[in-house]
mmCIF file of C-alpha atoms and ligand atoms in Angstrom:
data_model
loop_
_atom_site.group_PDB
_atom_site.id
_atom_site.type_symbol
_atom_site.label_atom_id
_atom_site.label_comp_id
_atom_site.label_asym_id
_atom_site.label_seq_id
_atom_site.Cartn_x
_atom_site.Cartn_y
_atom_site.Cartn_z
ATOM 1 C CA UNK A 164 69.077 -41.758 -9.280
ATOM 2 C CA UNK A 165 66.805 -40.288 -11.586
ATOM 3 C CA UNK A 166 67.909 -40.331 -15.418
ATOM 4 C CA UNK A 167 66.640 -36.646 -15.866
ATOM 5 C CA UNK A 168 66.048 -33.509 -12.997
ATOM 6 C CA UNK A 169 62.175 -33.334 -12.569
ATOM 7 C CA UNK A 170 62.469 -29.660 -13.890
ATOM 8 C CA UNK A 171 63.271 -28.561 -17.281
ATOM 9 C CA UNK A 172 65.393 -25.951 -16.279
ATOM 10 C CA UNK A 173 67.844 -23.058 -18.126
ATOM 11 C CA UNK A 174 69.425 -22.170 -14.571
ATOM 12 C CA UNK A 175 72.845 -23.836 -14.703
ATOM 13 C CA UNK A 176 73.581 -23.364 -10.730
ATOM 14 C CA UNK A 177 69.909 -25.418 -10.078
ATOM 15 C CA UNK A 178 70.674 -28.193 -12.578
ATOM 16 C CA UNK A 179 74.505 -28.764 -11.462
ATOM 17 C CA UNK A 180 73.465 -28.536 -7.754
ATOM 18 C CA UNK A 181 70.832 -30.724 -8.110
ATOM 19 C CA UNK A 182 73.405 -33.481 -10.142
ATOM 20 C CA UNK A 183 75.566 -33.011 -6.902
ATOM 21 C CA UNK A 184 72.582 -33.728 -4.035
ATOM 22 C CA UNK A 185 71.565 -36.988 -7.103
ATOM 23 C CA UNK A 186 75.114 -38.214 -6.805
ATOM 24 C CA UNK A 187 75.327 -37.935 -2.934
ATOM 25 C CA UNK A 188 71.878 -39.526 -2.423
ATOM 26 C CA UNK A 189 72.919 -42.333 -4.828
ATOM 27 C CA UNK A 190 76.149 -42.738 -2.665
ATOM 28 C CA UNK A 191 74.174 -43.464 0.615
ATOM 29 C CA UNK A 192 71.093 -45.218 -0.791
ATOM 30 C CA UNK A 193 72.352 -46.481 -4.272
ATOM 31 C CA UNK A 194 73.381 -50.412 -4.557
ATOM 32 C CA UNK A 195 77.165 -50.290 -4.815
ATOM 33 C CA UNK A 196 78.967 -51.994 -7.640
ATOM 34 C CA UNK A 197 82.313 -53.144 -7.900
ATOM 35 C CA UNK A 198 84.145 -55.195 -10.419
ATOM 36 C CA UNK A 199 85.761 -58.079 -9.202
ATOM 37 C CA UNK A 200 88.516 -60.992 -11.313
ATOM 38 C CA UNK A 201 87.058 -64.386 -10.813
ATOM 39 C CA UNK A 202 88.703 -67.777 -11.327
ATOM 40 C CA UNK A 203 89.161 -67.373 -14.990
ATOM 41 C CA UNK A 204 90.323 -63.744 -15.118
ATOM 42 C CA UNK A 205 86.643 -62.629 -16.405
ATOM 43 C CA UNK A 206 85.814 -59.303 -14.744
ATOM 44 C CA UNK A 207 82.788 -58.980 -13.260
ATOM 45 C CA UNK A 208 80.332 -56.476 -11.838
ATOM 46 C CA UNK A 209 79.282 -57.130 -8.587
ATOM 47 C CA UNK A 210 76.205 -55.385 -6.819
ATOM 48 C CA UNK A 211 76.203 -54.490 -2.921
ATOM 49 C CA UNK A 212 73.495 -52.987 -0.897
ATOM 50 C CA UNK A 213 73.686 -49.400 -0.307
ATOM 51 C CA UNK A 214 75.556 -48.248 2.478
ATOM 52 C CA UNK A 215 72.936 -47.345 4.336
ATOM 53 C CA UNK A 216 71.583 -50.675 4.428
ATOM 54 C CA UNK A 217 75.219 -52.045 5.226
ATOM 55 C CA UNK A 218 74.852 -49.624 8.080
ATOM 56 C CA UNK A 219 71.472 -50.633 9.023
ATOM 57 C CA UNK A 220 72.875 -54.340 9.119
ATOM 58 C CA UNK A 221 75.860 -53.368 11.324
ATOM 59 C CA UNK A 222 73.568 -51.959 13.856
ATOM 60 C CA UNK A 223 71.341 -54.479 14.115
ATOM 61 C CA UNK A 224 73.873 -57.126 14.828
ATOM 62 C CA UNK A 225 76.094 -54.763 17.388
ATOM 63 C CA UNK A 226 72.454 -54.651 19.120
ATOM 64 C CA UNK A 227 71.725 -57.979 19.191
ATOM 65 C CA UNK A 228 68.006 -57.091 17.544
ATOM 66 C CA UNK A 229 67.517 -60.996 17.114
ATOM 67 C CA UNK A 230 67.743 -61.706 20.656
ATOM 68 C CA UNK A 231 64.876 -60.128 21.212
ATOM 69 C CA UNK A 232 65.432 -56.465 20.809
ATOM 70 C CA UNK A 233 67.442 -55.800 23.968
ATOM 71 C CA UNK A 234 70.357 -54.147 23.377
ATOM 72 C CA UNK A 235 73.741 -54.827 24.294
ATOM 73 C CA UNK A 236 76.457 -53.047 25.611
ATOM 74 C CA UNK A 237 78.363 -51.966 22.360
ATOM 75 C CA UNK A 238 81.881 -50.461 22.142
ATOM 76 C CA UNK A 239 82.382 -46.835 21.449
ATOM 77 C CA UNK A 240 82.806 -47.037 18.063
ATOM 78 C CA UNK A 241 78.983 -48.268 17.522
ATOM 79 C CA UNK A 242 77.956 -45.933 20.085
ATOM 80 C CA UNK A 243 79.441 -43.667 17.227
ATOM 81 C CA UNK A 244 76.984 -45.515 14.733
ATOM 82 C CA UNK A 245 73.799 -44.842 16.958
ATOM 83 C CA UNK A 246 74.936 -41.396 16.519
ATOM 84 C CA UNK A 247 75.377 -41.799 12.862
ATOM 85 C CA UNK A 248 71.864 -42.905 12.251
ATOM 86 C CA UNK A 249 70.143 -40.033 14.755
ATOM 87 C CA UNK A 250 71.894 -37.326 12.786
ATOM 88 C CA UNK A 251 71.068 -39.089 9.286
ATOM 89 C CA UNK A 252 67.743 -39.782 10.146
ATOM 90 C CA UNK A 253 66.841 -37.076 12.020
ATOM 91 C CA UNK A 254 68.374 -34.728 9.627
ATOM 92 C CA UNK A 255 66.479 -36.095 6.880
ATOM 93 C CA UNK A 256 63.099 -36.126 8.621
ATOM 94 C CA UNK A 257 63.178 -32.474 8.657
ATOM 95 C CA UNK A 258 64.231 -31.925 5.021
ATOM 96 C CA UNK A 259 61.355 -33.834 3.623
ATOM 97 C CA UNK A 260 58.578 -33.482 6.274
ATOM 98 C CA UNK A 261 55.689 -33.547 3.739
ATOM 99 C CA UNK A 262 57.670 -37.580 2.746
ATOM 100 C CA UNK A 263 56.528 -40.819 4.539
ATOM 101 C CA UNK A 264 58.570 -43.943 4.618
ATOM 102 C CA UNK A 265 62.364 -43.876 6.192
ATOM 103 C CA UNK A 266 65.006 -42.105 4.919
ATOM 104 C CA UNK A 267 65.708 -44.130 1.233
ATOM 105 C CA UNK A 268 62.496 -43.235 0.789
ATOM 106 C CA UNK A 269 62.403 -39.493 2.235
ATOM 107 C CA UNK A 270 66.004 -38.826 -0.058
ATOM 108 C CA UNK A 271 63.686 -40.405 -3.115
ATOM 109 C CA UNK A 272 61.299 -37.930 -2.608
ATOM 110 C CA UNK A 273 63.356 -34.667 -2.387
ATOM 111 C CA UNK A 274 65.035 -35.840 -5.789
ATOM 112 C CA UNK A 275 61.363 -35.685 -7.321
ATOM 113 C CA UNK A 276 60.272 -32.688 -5.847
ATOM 114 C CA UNK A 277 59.689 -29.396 -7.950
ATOM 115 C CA UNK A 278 63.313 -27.875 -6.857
ATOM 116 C CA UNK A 279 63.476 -23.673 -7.898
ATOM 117 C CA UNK A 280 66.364 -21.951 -8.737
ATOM 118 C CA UNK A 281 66.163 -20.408 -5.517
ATOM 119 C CA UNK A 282 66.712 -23.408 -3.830
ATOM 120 C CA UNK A 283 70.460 -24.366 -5.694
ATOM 121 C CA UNK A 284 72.273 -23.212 -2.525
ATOM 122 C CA UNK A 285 70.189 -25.488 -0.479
ATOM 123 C CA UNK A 286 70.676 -28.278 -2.523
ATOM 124 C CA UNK A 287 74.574 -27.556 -2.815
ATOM 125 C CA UNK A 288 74.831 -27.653 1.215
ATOM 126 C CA UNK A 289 72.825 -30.859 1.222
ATOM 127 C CA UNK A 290 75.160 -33.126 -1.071
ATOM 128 C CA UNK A 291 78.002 -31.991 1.593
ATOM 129 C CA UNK A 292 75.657 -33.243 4.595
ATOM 130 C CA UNK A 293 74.850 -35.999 2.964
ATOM 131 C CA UNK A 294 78.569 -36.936 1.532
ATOM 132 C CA UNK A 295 79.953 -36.122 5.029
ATOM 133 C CA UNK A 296 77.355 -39.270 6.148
ATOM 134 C CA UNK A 297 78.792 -41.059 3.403
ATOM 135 C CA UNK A 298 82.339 -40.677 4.606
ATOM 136 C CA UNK A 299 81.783 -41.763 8.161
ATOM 137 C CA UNK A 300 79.285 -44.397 7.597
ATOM 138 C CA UNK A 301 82.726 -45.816 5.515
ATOM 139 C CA UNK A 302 84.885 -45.132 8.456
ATOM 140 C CA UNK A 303 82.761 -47.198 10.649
ATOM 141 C CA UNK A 304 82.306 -49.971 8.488
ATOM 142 C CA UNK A 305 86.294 -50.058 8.117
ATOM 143 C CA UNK A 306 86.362 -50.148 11.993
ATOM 144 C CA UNK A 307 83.815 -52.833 12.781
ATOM 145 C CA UNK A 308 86.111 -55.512 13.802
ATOM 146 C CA UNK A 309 87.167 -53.084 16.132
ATOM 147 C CA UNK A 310 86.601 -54.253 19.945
ATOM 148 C CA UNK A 311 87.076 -53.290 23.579
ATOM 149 C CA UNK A 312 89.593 -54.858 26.556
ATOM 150 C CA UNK A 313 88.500 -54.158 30.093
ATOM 151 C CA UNK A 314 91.578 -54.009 31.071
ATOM 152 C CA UNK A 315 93.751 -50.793 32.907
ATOM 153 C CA UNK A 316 96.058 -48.951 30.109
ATOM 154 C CA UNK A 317 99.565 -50.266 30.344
ATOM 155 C CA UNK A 318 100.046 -46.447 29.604
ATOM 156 C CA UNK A 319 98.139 -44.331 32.009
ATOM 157 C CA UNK A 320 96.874 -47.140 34.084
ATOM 158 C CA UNK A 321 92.674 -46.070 32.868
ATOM 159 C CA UNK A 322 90.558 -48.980 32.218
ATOM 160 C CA UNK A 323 87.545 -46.549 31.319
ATOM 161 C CA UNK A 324 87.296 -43.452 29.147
ATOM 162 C CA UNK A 325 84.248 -41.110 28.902
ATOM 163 C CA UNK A 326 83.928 -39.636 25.729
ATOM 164 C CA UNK A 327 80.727 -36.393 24.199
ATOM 165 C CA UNK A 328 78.889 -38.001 21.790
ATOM 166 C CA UNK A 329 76.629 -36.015 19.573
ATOM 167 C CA UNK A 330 73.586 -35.507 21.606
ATOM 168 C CA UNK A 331 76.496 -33.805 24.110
ATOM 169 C CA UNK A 332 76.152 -36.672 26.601
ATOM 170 C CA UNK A 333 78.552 -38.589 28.627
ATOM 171 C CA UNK A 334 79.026 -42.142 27.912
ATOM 172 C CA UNK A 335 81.440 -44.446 29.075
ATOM 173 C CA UNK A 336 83.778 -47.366 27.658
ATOM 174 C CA UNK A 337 86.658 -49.121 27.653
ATOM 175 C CA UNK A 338 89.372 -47.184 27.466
ATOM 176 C CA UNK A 339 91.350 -49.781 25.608
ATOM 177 C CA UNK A 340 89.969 -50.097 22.335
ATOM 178 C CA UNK A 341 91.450 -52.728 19.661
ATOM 179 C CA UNK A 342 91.459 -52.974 15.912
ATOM 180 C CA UNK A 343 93.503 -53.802 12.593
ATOM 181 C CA UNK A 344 95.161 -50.994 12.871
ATOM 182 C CA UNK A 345 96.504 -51.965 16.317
ATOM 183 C CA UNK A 346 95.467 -51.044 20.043
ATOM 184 C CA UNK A 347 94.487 -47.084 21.220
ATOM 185 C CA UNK A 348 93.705 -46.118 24.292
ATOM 186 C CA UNK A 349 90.913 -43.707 25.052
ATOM 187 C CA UNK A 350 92.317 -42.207 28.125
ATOM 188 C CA UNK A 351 95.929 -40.888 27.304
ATOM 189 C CA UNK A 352 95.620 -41.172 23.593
ATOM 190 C CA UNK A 353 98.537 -43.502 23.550
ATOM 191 C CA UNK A 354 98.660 -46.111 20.630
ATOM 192 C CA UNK A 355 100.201 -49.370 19.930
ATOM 193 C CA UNK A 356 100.811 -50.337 16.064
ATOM 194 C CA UNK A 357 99.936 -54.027 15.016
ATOM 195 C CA UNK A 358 103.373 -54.864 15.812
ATOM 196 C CA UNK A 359 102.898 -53.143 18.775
ATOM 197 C CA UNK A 360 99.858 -55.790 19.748
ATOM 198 C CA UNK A 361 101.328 -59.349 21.039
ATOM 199 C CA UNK A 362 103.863 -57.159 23.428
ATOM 200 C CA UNK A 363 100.956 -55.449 24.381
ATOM 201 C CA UNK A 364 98.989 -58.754 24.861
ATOM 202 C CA UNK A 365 102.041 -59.911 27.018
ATOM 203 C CA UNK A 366 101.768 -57.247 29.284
ATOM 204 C CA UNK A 367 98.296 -57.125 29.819
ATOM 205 C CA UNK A 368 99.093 -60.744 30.876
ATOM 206 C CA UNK A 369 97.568 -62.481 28.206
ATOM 207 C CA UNK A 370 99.288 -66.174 27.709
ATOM 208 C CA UNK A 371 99.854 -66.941 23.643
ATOM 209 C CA UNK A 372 97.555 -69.572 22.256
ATOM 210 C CA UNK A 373 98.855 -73.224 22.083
ATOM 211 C CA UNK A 374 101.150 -74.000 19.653
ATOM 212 C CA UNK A 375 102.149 -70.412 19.414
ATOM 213 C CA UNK A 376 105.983 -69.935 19.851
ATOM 214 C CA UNK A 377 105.853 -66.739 22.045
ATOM 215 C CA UNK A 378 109.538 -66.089 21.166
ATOM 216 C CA UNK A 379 108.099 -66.067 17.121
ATOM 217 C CA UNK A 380 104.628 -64.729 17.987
ATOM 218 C CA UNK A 381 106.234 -61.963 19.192
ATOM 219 C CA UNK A 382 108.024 -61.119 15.517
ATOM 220 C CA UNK A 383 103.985 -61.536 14.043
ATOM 221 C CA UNK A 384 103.488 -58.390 12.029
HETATM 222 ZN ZN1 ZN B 65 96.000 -44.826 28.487
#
């Protein structure tokens, strides 16, 4: 994020893995642009908060924060995103323990600080850390409008699926879990495409909403 390294530097592996932990930083804390056609066919640059403000967003509303901080049951997949921010978080807390603030502001420090040459290989393996973050956090946010169906597999007949998460405990969901993509189940692994999903409604028992032709909504792709 910053225009120059904080070091004037003739070690090429220091300056080009330093450019690589700036870009990965930037990609999890930097305001996102994209360029967008409006009405009149004018491009324009749009700004987004970083993604690890998008994240912080998501969580909040899968925990319900407004409702008084209590927290909700929330499908596997956010489960996944509590995860997401302990590793992140955590992670970052011990690179920059001399930092205050929360992580934006822990990452902002480490790009300030007085790197050595000795440190390139450090630096090198943090931009991967950090990018793999990157890469799920996106994987997430792609599978927020996922949601759960208490309801036993059609397949192997499970209605709940435990699943390791990162701090190697146990935790239980549905095993049916829905999304664009179609419906998976947790248990047996077995997956229904989004053609797949009004047969699959049907024989879960689910009646087709009024004015839906079920011989039609069937053919809904
Ligand atoms: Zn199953």
């Amino acid at each position: 994020m910053a225009a120059t390294p904080p070091f004037a530097t003739d070690n090429d592996h220091l300056h080009a893995a330093w450019q690589l932990f700036d870009a990965a930083v930037t990609r999890l804390i930097g305001p996102r642009h994209d360029i967008v056609v409006d009405d009149l066919g004018n491009r324009v640059v749009t700004t987004a908060p970083s993604m690890y403000e998008e994240m912080r967003a998501e969580l909040a509303g899968r925990q319900g924060t407004s409702f008084g901080g209590v927290a909700r049951s929330m499908p596997a997949c956010w489960i996944d995103g509590v995860d997401w921010f302990r590793l992140v978080d955590g992670t970052v807390a011990i690179w920059a323990p001399g930092g205050t603030g929360e992580t934006p502001e822990r990452l902002e420090y480490l790009l300030e600080w007085a790197w050595q040459p000795a440190d390139y290989l450090w630096l090198r393996t943090a931009a991967e850390d950090i990018e793999g973050w990157v890469q799920e956090a996106e994987q997430l946010i792609a599978g927020r409008n996922r949601f759960e169906v208490t309801a036993p597999c059609p397949a192997c007949g499970a209605s709940e699926a435990t699943h390791v998460d990162s701090a190697g405990e146990h935790v239980r969901s549905a095993a049916l879990q829905v999304s664009m993509a179609g419906v998976s189940c947790l248990a047996c692994g077995h997956e229904w495409g989004l053609q797949g999903v009004m047969a699959f409604a049907k024989s879960l028992g689910c009646t087709p909403l009024d004015g839906i032709d079920p011989g039609n909504a069937y053919d809904v792709r």
